[in-house]
Amino acid sequence: MLHQTRGRITRDNGAAIDALKKRAAEWDVPLTEEASGFCFHVWNSRATLYPDANGVTIEISSPEQRLLQTLQGSLTELFEECLLCPKWDEVAEGALAPGMALMQVASVTRRSPGFTRVRLEGHDAERFGTGSYHFRLLIPRRGRPPCWPRIAASGRTVWPEGDDALHRPCYTTVAYGDNWLEFDIFHHTGSPTSDWVKEDPTGRTVGIIGPGGGACPEGDKLVLFGDETAMPAIIRMLQDAPGEVRAFIKASADNLCELAGDPRVSIVANLTEALAETEFDAGTYVWFAGHADDAKIARTQLLERGMNKRDFTAAAYWS
Ligand SMILES: Cc1cc2nc3c(=O)[nH]c(=O)nc-3n(C[C@H](O)[C@H](O)[C@H](O)COP(=O)(O)OP(=O)(O)OC[C@H]3O[C@@H](n4cnc5c(N)ncnc54)[C@H](O)[C@@H]3O)c2cc1C
């Protein structure tokens, strides 16, 4: 089923089209010019601008309501920056931010010296177990009642600020089932999420928003490189990959958890050196995630080795 909505800007259609073209270039997404309009393609969704003498009509269509609302909010923000205020036929005013779900913390289990597994329960859990692997965990500031992001009358999502601002780190769904999902937190110093989990939040409500950020790359041969923060994604890819997979992980042996003894997994001391030393056949997809500096080095190395951008991921998981 396709979800759709329509909006209207009643002045200066040239400015709206220029803003959309600029956004497409910034995000590196296609903007196609069709017979009567300009079509912006992102998140499996499309927004088409139809200019006329009195303004511009905006039509959005998307396979998922949350993606439609995300694009509606994002375009509202973009056009408001140019002092153009779209009026939408429908706005889910007061609803939780698109893609957000409220979940209960069902359990917190120490799995290894470095990792704690958290189980969340809620009716929306299944959505986070299929498709993209990742979500943002929304943690209210200590001692504050939760104040969740909601859709405003304009169509934009308004995030709480000041003392009510939420901590919003990314995590990876590592296991899921009927009405539950689990994720692993790697502990490090200065981590508000580690502090939150050390307090044992069992029974508390948290928000999660997503899913997003991709899943297992397609292809018969995969080579994965990652540190502890990437381990949950590597666990998923080792389960999901249909073909041959090798994984190089920078972690101590006592933090390998279920990957200990897996013949496809090697522990390495330095991820970018391991990448440089690893040979792979043509047609192999290379996935790399870790510190932002390492991801940058990996991207340069892979391009220098002649790889096409479509055939690798080099992601900054922390900085
Ligand atoms: C798509 C994606 C998926 C991710 N999945 C997971 C996951 O499943 N499990 C997981 O544990 N992490 C995961 N991460 C990484 C996680 O989001 C970051 O480590 C994040 O910084 C954690 O938030 P925080 O509250 O611990 O710290 P923040 O408030 O973000 O940072 C606090 C301080 O900790 C430092 N820091 C952050 N990460 C590390 C680290 N690994 N080692 C040492 N210092 C660090 C920061 O530089 C900063 O100084 C993922 C990241 C991305 C982008």
mmCIF file of C-alpha atoms and ligand atoms in Angstrom:
data_model
loop_
_atom_site.group_PDB
_atom_site.id
_atom_site.type_symbol
_atom_site.label_atom_id
_atom_site.label_comp_id
_atom_site.label_asym_id
_atom_site.label_seq_id
_atom_site.Cartn_x
_atom_site.Cartn_y
_atom_site.Cartn_z
ATOM 1 C CA MET A 1 0.000 0.000 0.000
ATOM 2 C CA LEU A 2 1.215 3.483 -0.864
ATOM 3 C CA HIS A 3 0.715 6.287 1.695
ATOM 4 C CA GLN A 4 0.187 9.735 0.231
ATOM 5 C CA THR A 5 -0.272 13.323 1.261
ATOM 6 C CA ARG A 6 -0.451 16.661 -0.461
ATOM 7 C CA GLY A 7 0.633 20.175 0.493
ATOM 8 C CA ARG A 8 0.575 23.625 -0.997
ATOM 9 C CA ILE A 9 2.893 26.634 -0.933
ATOM 10 C CA THR A 10 1.085 29.711 -2.145
ATOM 11 C CA ARG A 11 4.047 31.862 -3.188
ATOM 12 C CA ASP A 12 7.390 31.928 -4.916
ATOM 13 C CA ASN A 13 7.570 28.476 -6.502
ATOM 14 C CA GLY A 14 11.102 29.168 -7.803
ATOM 15 C CA ALA A 15 12.498 29.346 -4.262
ATOM 16 C CA ALA A 16 10.874 26.019 -3.302
ATOM 17 C CA ILE A 17 12.320 24.262 -6.351
ATOM 18 C CA ASP A 18 15.781 25.761 -5.784
ATOM 19 C CA ALA A 19 15.707 24.612 -2.148
ATOM 20 C CA LEU A 20 14.734 21.074 -3.206
ATOM 21 C CA LYS A 21 17.501 20.943 -5.826
ATOM 22 C CA LYS A 22 20.050 22.087 -3.231
ATOM 23 C CA ARG A 23 18.867 19.453 -0.724
ATOM 24 C CA ALA A 24 19.087 16.704 -3.376
ATOM 25 C CA ALA A 25 22.688 17.727 -4.103
ATOM 26 C CA GLU A 26 23.592 17.872 -0.383
ATOM 27 C CA TRP A 27 22.094 14.442 0.292
ATOM 28 C CA ASP A 28 23.364 13.003 -2.996
ATOM 29 C CA VAL A 29 19.890 11.721 -3.931
ATOM 30 C CA PRO A 30 18.209 11.923 -7.356
ATOM 31 C CA LEU A 31 16.034 14.821 -8.404
ATOM 32 C CA THR A 32 14.370 14.109 -11.723
ATOM 33 C CA GLU A 33 12.610 16.630 -13.914
ATOM 34 C CA GLU A 34 9.320 15.282 -15.237
ATOM 35 C CA ALA A 35 6.740 16.736 -17.620
ATOM 36 C CA SER A 36 4.966 18.898 -15.054
ATOM 37 C CA GLY A 37 7.100 18.653 -11.947
ATOM 38 C CA PHE A 38 10.355 17.986 -10.100
ATOM 39 C CA CYS A 39 10.627 14.664 -8.310
ATOM 40 C CA PHE A 40 12.869 14.130 -5.254
ATOM 41 C CA HIS A 41 13.624 10.460 -4.439
ATOM 42 C CA VAL A 42 14.683 9.435 -0.926
ATOM 43 C CA TRP A 43 13.982 6.640 1.643
ATOM 44 C CA ASN A 44 11.995 4.641 -0.956
ATOM 45 C CA SER A 45 9.654 7.617 -1.073
ATOM 46 C CA ARG A 46 9.109 10.455 -3.509
ATOM 47 C CA ALA A 47 8.111 14.087 -3.220
ATOM 48 C CA THR A 48 7.006 15.826 -6.406
ATOM 49 C CA LEU A 49 6.739 19.588 -6.718
ATOM 50 C CA TYR A 50 4.258 20.858 -9.329
ATOM 51 C CA PRO A 51 4.782 24.609 -9.896
ATOM 52 C CA ASP A 52 1.994 26.829 -11.246
ATOM 53 C CA ALA A 53 1.333 30.548 -11.555
ATOM 54 C CA ASN A 54 0.238 30.914 -7.907
ATOM 55 C CA GLY A 55 2.693 28.695 -6.072
ATOM 56 C CA VAL A 56 3.552 25.014 -5.900
ATOM 57 C CA THR A 57 1.719 21.812 -5.032
ATOM 58 C CA ILE A 58 3.706 19.116 -3.201
ATOM 59 C CA GLU A 59 2.745 15.448 -3.434
ATOM 60 C CA ILE A 60 4.477 12.851 -1.251
ATOM 61 C CA SER A 61 4.089 9.104 -1.603
ATOM 62 C CA SER A 62 5.779 6.430 0.464
ATOM 63 C CA PRO A 63 5.458 2.702 1.230
ATOM 64 C CA GLU A 64 5.410 3.418 4.994
ATOM 65 C CA GLN A 65 3.490 5.989 7.005
ATOM 66 C CA ARG A 66 6.572 6.755 9.160
ATOM 67 C CA LEU A 67 8.680 7.498 6.058
ATOM 68 C CA LEU A 68 5.924 9.691 4.648
ATOM 69 C CA GLN A 69 5.748 11.658 7.893
ATOM 70 C CA THR A 70 9.558 11.878 8.082
ATOM 71 C CA LEU A 71 9.716 13.322 4.569
ATOM 72 C CA GLN A 72 6.792 15.650 5.278
ATOM 73 C CA GLY A 73 8.596 16.962 8.384
ATOM 74 C CA SER A 74 11.912 17.266 6.607
ATOM 75 C CA LEU A 75 10.404 19.213 3.664
ATOM 76 C CA THR A 76 8.487 21.466 6.053
ATOM 77 C CA GLU A 77 11.752 22.290 7.802
ATOM 78 C CA LEU A 78 13.526 22.890 4.490
ATOM 79 C CA PHE A 79 10.842 25.207 3.126
ATOM 80 C CA GLU A 80 10.410 27.047 6.425
ATOM 81 C CA GLU A 81 14.119 27.915 6.271
ATOM 82 C CA CYS A 82 13.285 29.764 3.013
ATOM 83 C CA LEU A 83 10.305 31.440 4.721
ATOM 84 C CA LEU A 84 7.899 29.304 2.692
ATOM 85 C CA CYS A 85 5.293 27.595 4.886
ATOM 86 C CA PRO A 86 3.649 24.590 3.273
ATOM 87 C CA LYS A 87 0.039 23.839 4.260
ATOM 88 C CA TRP A 88 -0.576 20.105 4.294
ATOM 89 C CA ASP A 89 -3.953 18.383 3.739
ATOM 90 C CA GLU A 90 -3.182 16.108 6.692
ATOM 91 C CA VAL A 91 -0.802 16.418 9.645
ATOM 92 C CA ALA A 92 -0.685 13.876 12.517
ATOM 93 C CA GLU A 93 -0.432 16.720 15.013
ATOM 94 C CA GLY A 94 0.544 15.572 18.527
ATOM 95 C CA ALA A 95 1.600 12.047 17.419
ATOM 96 C CA LEU A 96 4.975 10.654 18.524
ATOM 97 C CA ALA A 97 7.831 11.403 16.105
ATOM 98 C CA PRO A 98 7.638 9.310 12.908
ATOM 99 C CA GLY A 99 9.004 5.810 13.490
ATOM 100 C CA MET A 100 9.112 6.190 17.275
ATOM 101 C CA ALA A 101 7.874 3.477 19.650
ATOM 102 C CA LEU A 102 7.604 3.410 23.427
ATOM 103 C CA MET A 103 9.012 0.204 24.935
ATOM 104 C CA GLN A 104 9.406 -1.246 28.427
ATOM 105 C CA VAL A 105 12.815 -2.385 29.631
ATOM 106 C CA ALA A 106 12.141 -6.069 30.398
ATOM 107 C CA SER A 107 15.632 -7.171 31.478
ATOM 108 C CA VAL A 108 19.257 -6.123 31.728
ATOM 109 C CA THR A 109 21.891 -8.888 31.613
ATOM 110 C CA ARG A 110 25.655 -8.623 31.858
ATOM 111 C CA ARG A 111 27.044 -10.838 29.076
ATOM 112 C CA SER A 112 30.787 -10.221 29.318
ATOM 113 C CA PRO A 113 33.159 -7.737 30.971
ATOM 114 C CA GLY A 114 32.353 -5.178 28.265
ATOM 115 C CA PHE A 115 28.800 -5.864 27.161
ATOM 116 C CA THR A 116 25.332 -5.684 28.690
ATOM 117 C CA ARG A 117 22.282 -6.997 26.835
ATOM 118 C CA VAL A 118 18.998 -5.116 27.213
ATOM 119 C CA ARG A 119 15.624 -6.613 26.338
ATOM 120 C CA LEU A 120 12.805 -4.236 25.411
ATOM 121 C CA GLU A 121 9.156 -5.236 25.129
ATOM 122 C CA GLY A 122 6.368 -3.485 23.252
ATOM 123 C CA HIS A 123 3.845 -4.158 20.533
ATOM 124 C CA ASP A 124 5.931 -2.342 17.904
ATOM 125 C CA ALA A 125 9.064 -4.490 18.456
ATOM 126 C CA GLU A 126 8.663 -6.527 15.286
ATOM 127 C CA ARG A 127 9.149 -3.451 13.110
ATOM 128 C CA PHE A 128 12.674 -3.103 14.551
ATOM 129 C CA GLY A 129 13.560 -6.736 13.891
ATOM 130 C CA THR A 130 12.965 -6.676 10.155
ATOM 131 C CA GLY A 131 14.661 -4.536 7.504
ATOM 132 C CA SER A 132 17.313 -2.126 8.735
ATOM 133 C CA TYR A 133 19.250 -3.239 11.819
ATOM 134 C CA HIS A 134 19.629 0.006 13.756
ATOM 135 C CA PHE A 135 17.623 2.434 15.884
ATOM 136 C CA ARG A 136 18.191 5.392 18.153
ATOM 137 C CA LEU A 137 17.624 4.838 21.846
ATOM 138 C CA LEU A 138 15.924 7.855 23.445
ATOM 139 C CA ILE A 139 16.945 8.260 27.077
ATOM 140 C CA PRO A 140 15.457 11.096 29.171
ATOM 141 C CA ARG A 141 17.881 13.048 31.339
ATOM 142 C CA ARG A 142 18.400 11.505 34.797
ATOM 143 C CA GLY A 143 15.670 12.552 37.241
ATOM 144 C CA ARG A 144 13.485 14.183 34.545
ATOM 145 C CA PRO A 145 10.086 12.822 33.502
ATOM 146 C CA PRO A 146 10.196 11.766 29.840
ATOM 147 C CA CYS A 147 9.226 14.377 27.288
ATOM 148 C CA TRP A 148 9.007 12.709 23.845
ATOM 149 C CA PRO A 149 9.415 14.272 20.392
ATOM 150 C CA ARG A 150 6.074 14.898 18.692
ATOM 151 C CA ILE A 151 4.719 16.094 15.362
ATOM 152 C CA ALA A 152 3.718 19.787 15.441
ATOM 153 C CA ALA A 153 0.807 21.392 13.540
ATOM 154 C CA SER A 154 3.251 22.468 10.797
ATOM 155 C CA GLY A 155 4.243 18.832 10.053
ATOM 156 C CA ARG A 156 7.709 19.193 11.616
ATOM 157 C CA THR A 157 8.885 16.999 14.475
ATOM 158 C CA VAL A 158 9.663 19.007 17.586
ATOM 159 C CA TRP A 159 12.383 17.505 19.798
ATOM 160 C CA PRO A 160 12.531 18.396 23.511
ATOM 161 C CA GLU A 161 15.320 20.823 24.347
ATOM 162 C CA GLY A 162 17.179 22.171 27.394
ATOM 163 C CA ASP A 163 16.703 20.042 30.528
ATOM 164 C CA ASP A 164 14.259 17.811 28.634
ATOM 165 C CA ALA A 165 16.671 17.069 25.753
ATOM 166 C CA LEU A 166 17.034 13.330 25.155
ATOM 167 C CA HIS A 167 20.256 11.360 24.782
ATOM 168 C CA ARG A 168 19.959 9.628 21.376
ATOM 169 C CA PRO A 169 22.716 7.079 20.678
ATOM 170 C CA CYS A 170 22.444 4.468 17.904
ATOM 171 C CA TYR A 171 22.163 0.768 18.706
ATOM 172 C CA THR A 172 21.638 -2.428 16.754
ATOM 173 C CA THR A 173 18.840 -4.942 17.203
ATOM 174 C CA VAL A 174 20.778 -8.134 17.836
ATOM 175 C CA ALA A 175 17.851 -10.504 18.496
ATOM 176 C CA TYR A 176 14.072 -10.203 18.312
ATOM 177 C CA GLY A 177 10.851 -12.143 18.620
ATOM 178 C CA ASP A 178 7.133 -11.617 19.324
ATOM 179 C CA ASN A 179 6.852 -8.198 20.985
ATOM 180 C CA TRP A 180 10.491 -8.038 22.116
ATOM 181 C CA LEU A 181 13.906 -7.032 20.864
ATOM 182 C CA GLU A 182 17.401 -7.099 22.362
ATOM 183 C CA PHE A 183 20.466 -4.943 21.909
ATOM 184 C CA ASP A 184 23.991 -4.969 23.353
ATOM 185 C CA ILE A 185 25.600 -1.948 24.982
ATOM 186 C CA PHE A 186 29.410 -1.778 24.919
ATOM 187 C CA HIS A 187 30.655 -0.034 28.060
ATOM 188 C CA HIS A 188 33.206 2.737 27.844
ATOM 189 C CA THR A 189 34.120 5.676 30.032
ATOM 190 C CA GLY A 190 32.026 8.826 29.768
ATOM 191 C CA SER A 191 29.054 6.951 28.329
ATOM 192 C CA PRO A 192 25.621 8.225 29.431
ATOM 193 C CA THR A 193 24.101 4.986 28.084
ATOM 194 C CA SER A 194 26.435 2.859 30.231
ATOM 195 C CA ASP A 195 25.480 4.998 33.244
ATOM 196 C CA TRP A 196 21.761 4.518 32.429
ATOM 197 C CA VAL A 197 22.084 0.747 32.193
ATOM 198 C CA LYS A 198 24.189 0.517 35.368
ATOM 199 C CA GLU A 199 21.212 1.962 37.271
ATOM 200 C CA ASP A 200 19.202 -1.100 36.160
ATOM 201 C CA PRO A 201 16.349 0.537 34.223
ATOM 202 C CA THR A 202 14.223 -2.662 34.287
ATOM 203 C CA GLY A 203 10.545 -1.686 34.240
ATOM 204 C CA ARG A 204 11.182 1.807 32.855
ATOM 205 C CA THR A 205 9.773 3.149 29.578
ATOM 206 C CA VAL A 206 12.194 4.196 26.852
ATOM 207 C CA GLY A 207 11.690 5.486 23.351
ATOM 208 C CA ILE A 208 13.292 4.000 20.272
ATOM 209 C CA ILE A 209 13.135 5.485 16.799
ATOM 210 C CA GLY A 210 13.822 3.798 13.475
ATOM 211 C CA PRO A 211 14.722 1.366 12.099
ATOM 212 C CA GLY A 212 17.364 2.758 9.751
ATOM 213 C CA GLY A 213 20.997 2.641 8.736
ATOM 214 C CA GLY A 214 20.954 -0.460 6.548
ATOM 215 C CA ALA A 215 21.154 -4.213 6.976
ATOM 216 C CA CYS A 216 23.183 -7.099 5.553
ATOM 217 C CA PRO A 217 24.698 -6.135 2.187
ATOM 218 C CA GLU A 218 23.727 -8.310 -0.744
ATOM 219 C CA GLY A 219 26.338 -10.450 -2.454
ATOM 220 C CA ASP A 220 27.900 -13.885 -2.272
ATOM 221 C CA LYS A 221 31.073 -12.778 -0.501
ATOM 222 C CA LEU A 222 31.283 -10.426 2.448
ATOM 223 C CA VAL A 223 34.286 -9.258 4.453
ATOM 224 C CA LEU A 224 33.458 -7.438 7.696
ATOM 225 C CA PHE A 225 35.705 -5.268 9.878
ATOM 226 C CA GLY A 226 34.506 -3.740 13.138
ATOM 227 C CA ASP A 227 35.221 -2.916 16.753
ATOM 228 C CA GLU A 228 33.032 -3.738 19.774
ATOM 229 C CA THR A 229 30.349 -1.202 18.781
ATOM 230 C CA ALA A 230 30.017 -2.962 15.420
ATOM 231 C CA MET A 231 29.911 -6.463 16.946
ATOM 232 C CA PRO A 232 26.097 -6.601 17.202
ATOM 233 C CA ALA A 233 25.795 -5.699 13.497
ATOM 234 C CA ILE A 234 28.469 -8.304 12.671
ATOM 235 C CA ILE A 235 26.546 -10.934 14.682
ATOM 236 C CA ARG A 236 23.440 -10.144 12.585
ATOM 237 C CA MET A 237 25.355 -10.246 9.281
ATOM 238 C CA LEU A 238 27.017 -13.559 10.167
ATOM 239 C CA GLN A 239 23.479 -14.926 10.664
ATOM 240 C CA ASP A 240 21.848 -13.258 7.667
ATOM 241 C CA ALA A 241 24.478 -13.406 4.905
ATOM 242 C CA PRO A 242 23.499 -15.980 2.273
ATOM 243 C CA GLY A 243 27.074 -16.597 1.063
ATOM 244 C CA GLU A 244 30.661 -16.657 2.302
ATOM 245 C CA VAL A 245 31.491 -14.279 5.202
ATOM 246 C CA ARG A 246 34.707 -13.442 7.043
ATOM 247 C CA ALA A 247 34.828 -11.061 10.013
ATOM 248 C CA PHE A 248 37.785 -9.211 11.566
ATOM 249 C CA ILE A 249 36.965 -7.821 14.990
ATOM 250 C CA LYS A 250 38.926 -5.499 17.248
ATOM 251 C CA ALA A 251 37.845 -6.671 20.690
ATOM 252 C CA SER A 252 39.287 -8.608 23.591
ATOM 253 C CA ALA A 253 38.695 -12.367 23.527
ATOM 254 C CA ASP A 254 36.551 -12.242 26.668
ATOM 255 C CA ASN A 255 34.115 -9.876 24.927
ATOM 256 C CA LEU A 256 33.515 -12.084 21.878
ATOM 257 C CA CYS A 257 30.423 -13.680 23.503
ATOM 258 C CA GLU A 258 28.631 -15.916 20.960
ATOM 259 C CA LEU A 259 31.303 -15.253 18.318
ATOM 260 C CA ALA A 260 33.988 -17.074 20.345
ATOM 261 C CA GLY A 261 35.056 -20.155 18.386
ATOM 262 C CA ASP A 262 33.305 -19.100 15.178
ATOM 263 C CA PRO A 263 35.811 -20.108 12.447
ATOM 264 C CA ARG A 264 34.723 -17.143 10.307
ATOM 265 C CA VAL A 265 35.859 -14.652 12.978
ATOM 266 C CA SER A 266 39.409 -13.375 13.656
ATOM 267 C CA ILE A 267 40.485 -10.969 16.383
ATOM 268 C CA VAL A 268 42.735 -8.140 15.176
ATOM 269 C CA ALA A 269 44.666 -5.404 16.987
ATOM 270 C CA ASN A 270 44.176 -2.695 14.377
ATOM 271 C CA LEU A 271 41.240 -2.566 11.959
ATOM 272 C CA THR A 272 42.744 -0.399 9.225
ATOM 273 C CA GLU A 273 45.955 -2.471 9.200
ATOM 274 C CA ALA A 274 43.863 -5.642 8.987
ATOM 275 C CA LEU A 275 41.937 -4.133 6.081
ATOM 276 C CA ALA A 276 45.168 -3.207 4.289
ATOM 277 C CA GLU A 277 46.549 -6.755 4.751
ATOM 278 C CA THR A 278 43.398 -8.593 3.651
ATOM 279 C CA GLU A 279 43.064 -9.806 0.079
ATOM 280 C CA PHE A 280 39.606 -10.177 -1.400
ATOM 281 C CA ASP A 281 38.291 -11.365 -4.755
ATOM 282 C CA ALA A 282 36.523 -9.132 -7.230
ATOM 283 C CA GLY A 283 32.822 -9.101 -6.381
ATOM 284 C CA THR A 284 33.433 -9.094 -2.602
ATOM 285 C CA TYR A 285 31.461 -6.558 -0.556
ATOM 286 C CA VAL A 286 33.572 -4.913 2.182
ATOM 287 C CA TRP A 287 31.843 -3.612 5.317
ATOM 288 C CA PHE A 288 33.820 -1.570 7.845
ATOM 289 C CA ALA A 289 32.558 0.180 11.015
ATOM 290 C CA GLY A 290 34.365 1.703 13.963
ATOM 291 C CA HIS A 291 35.853 5.015 15.090
ATOM 292 C CA ALA A 292 35.245 7.900 12.638
ATOM 293 C CA ASP A 293 39.002 8.319 11.944
ATOM 294 C CA ASP A 294 39.352 4.625 11.085
ATOM 295 C CA ALA A 295 36.263 4.742 8.862
ATOM 296 C CA LYS A 296 37.804 7.663 6.979
ATOM 297 C CA ILE A 297 41.101 5.779 6.499
ATOM 298 C CA ALA A 298 39.177 2.680 5.377
ATOM 299 C CA ARG A 299 37.182 4.685 2.812
ATOM 300 C CA THR A 300 40.411 6.144 1.348
ATOM 301 C CA GLN A 301 42.117 2.723 1.301
ATOM 302 C CA LEU A 302 39.209 1.046 -0.462
ATOM 303 C CA LEU A 303 38.912 3.773 -3.094
ATOM 304 C CA GLU A 304 42.680 3.590 -3.663
ATOM 305 C CA ARG A 305 42.322 -0.168 -4.162
ATOM 306 C CA GLY A 306 39.927 0.667 -7.008
ATOM 307 C CA MET A 307 36.727 -0.323 -5.277
ATOM 308 C CA ASN A 308 33.471 1.220 -6.415
ATOM 309 C CA LYS A 309 31.561 3.166 -3.719
ATOM 310 C CA ARG A 310 28.613 0.819 -4.282
ATOM 311 C CA ASP A 311 30.713 -2.177 -3.191
ATOM 312 C CA PHE A 312 31.672 -1.095 0.308
ATOM 313 C CA THR A 313 30.487 0.574 3.489
ATOM 314 C CA ALA A 314 32.891 2.533 5.722
ATOM 315 C CA ALA A 315 30.803 3.765 8.631
ATOM 316 C CA ALA A 316 31.662 5.962 11.626
ATOM 317 C CA TYR A 317 30.055 4.256 14.635
ATOM 318 C CA TRP A 318 31.562 6.659 17.168
ATOM 319 C CA SER A 319 33.865 9.674 17.331
HETATM 320 C C1 LIG B 1 24.500 2.499 13.058
HETATM 321 C C2 LIG B 1 25.160 2.358 14.432
HETATM 322 C C3 LIG B 1 24.923 1.234 15.204
HETATM 323 C C4 LIG B 1 25.522 1.095 16.461
HETATM 324 N N1 LIG B 1 25.266 -0.019 17.209
HETATM 325 C C5 LIG B 1 25.834 -0.152 18.434
HETATM 326 C C6 LIG B 1 25.549 -1.292 19.263
HETATM 327 O O1 LIG B 1 24.743 -2.151 18.926
HETATM 328 N N2 LIG B 1 26.181 -1.370 20.475
HETATM 329 C C7 LIG B 1 27.063 -0.400 20.916
HETATM 330 O O2 LIG B 1 27.608 -0.521 22.029
HETATM 331 N N3 LIG B 1 27.322 0.689 20.155
HETATM 332 C C8 LIG B 1 26.738 0.839 18.941
HETATM 333 N N4 LIG B 1 26.984 1.947 18.183
HETATM 334 C C9 LIG B 1 27.925 2.967 18.723
HETATM 335 C C10 LIG B 1 27.257 3.888 19.732
HETATM 336 O O3 LIG B 1 26.155 4.561 19.119
HETATM 337 C C11 LIG B 1 28.294 4.917 20.213
HETATM 338 O O4 LIG B 1 29.358 4.270 20.897
HETATM 339 C C12 LIG B 1 27.674 5.967 21.093
HETATM 340 O O5 LIG B 1 28.635 6.958 21.288
HETATM 341 C C13 LIG B 1 27.197 5.397 22.404
HETATM 342 O O6 LIG B 1 26.598 6.430 23.161
HETATM 343 P P1 LIG B 1 27.120 6.735 24.640
HETATM 344 O O7 LIG B 1 25.978 7.154 25.473
HETATM 345 O O8 LIG B 1 27.844 5.533 25.155
HETATM 346 O O9 LIG B 1 28.197 7.852 24.423
HETATM 347 P P2 LIG B 1 28.207 9.327 23.796
HETATM 348 O O10 LIG B 1 27.500 10.329 24.637
HETATM 349 O O11 LIG B 1 27.871 9.271 22.350
HETATM 350 O O12 LIG B 1 29.742 9.574 23.945
HETATM 351 C C14 LIG B 1 30.344 9.772 25.226
HETATM 352 C C15 LIG B 1 31.858 9.659 25.073
HETATM 353 O O13 LIG B 1 32.176 8.291 24.807
HETATM 354 C C16 LIG B 1 33.065 8.204 23.720
HETATM 355 N N5 LIG B 1 32.819 6.920 23.036
HETATM 356 C C17 LIG B 1 31.730 6.582 22.277
HETATM 357 N N6 LIG B 1 31.849 5.299 21.867
HETATM 358 C C18 LIG B 1 33.020 4.829 22.366
HETATM 359 C C19 LIG B 1 33.699 3.588 22.297
HETATM 360 N N7 LIG B 1 33.200 2.554 21.616
HETATM 361 N N8 LIG B 1 34.868 3.444 22.935
HETATM 362 C C20 LIG B 1 35.396 4.472 23.658
HETATM 363 N N9 LIG B 1 34.812 5.692 23.763
HETATM 364 C C21 LIG B 1 33.646 5.861 23.128
HETATM 365 C C22 LIG B 1 32.751 9.419 22.867
HETATM 366 O O14 LIG B 1 33.865 9.790 22.091
HETATM 367 C C23 LIG B 1 32.445 10.472 23.912
HETATM 368 O O15 LIG B 1 33.608 11.072 24.373
HETATM 369 C C24 LIG B 1 26.390 2.115 16.946
HETATM 370 C C25 LIG B 1 26.599 3.266 16.167
HETATM 371 C C26 LIG B 1 26.008 3.383 14.923
HETATM 372 C C27 LIG B 1 26.249 4.624 14.096
#
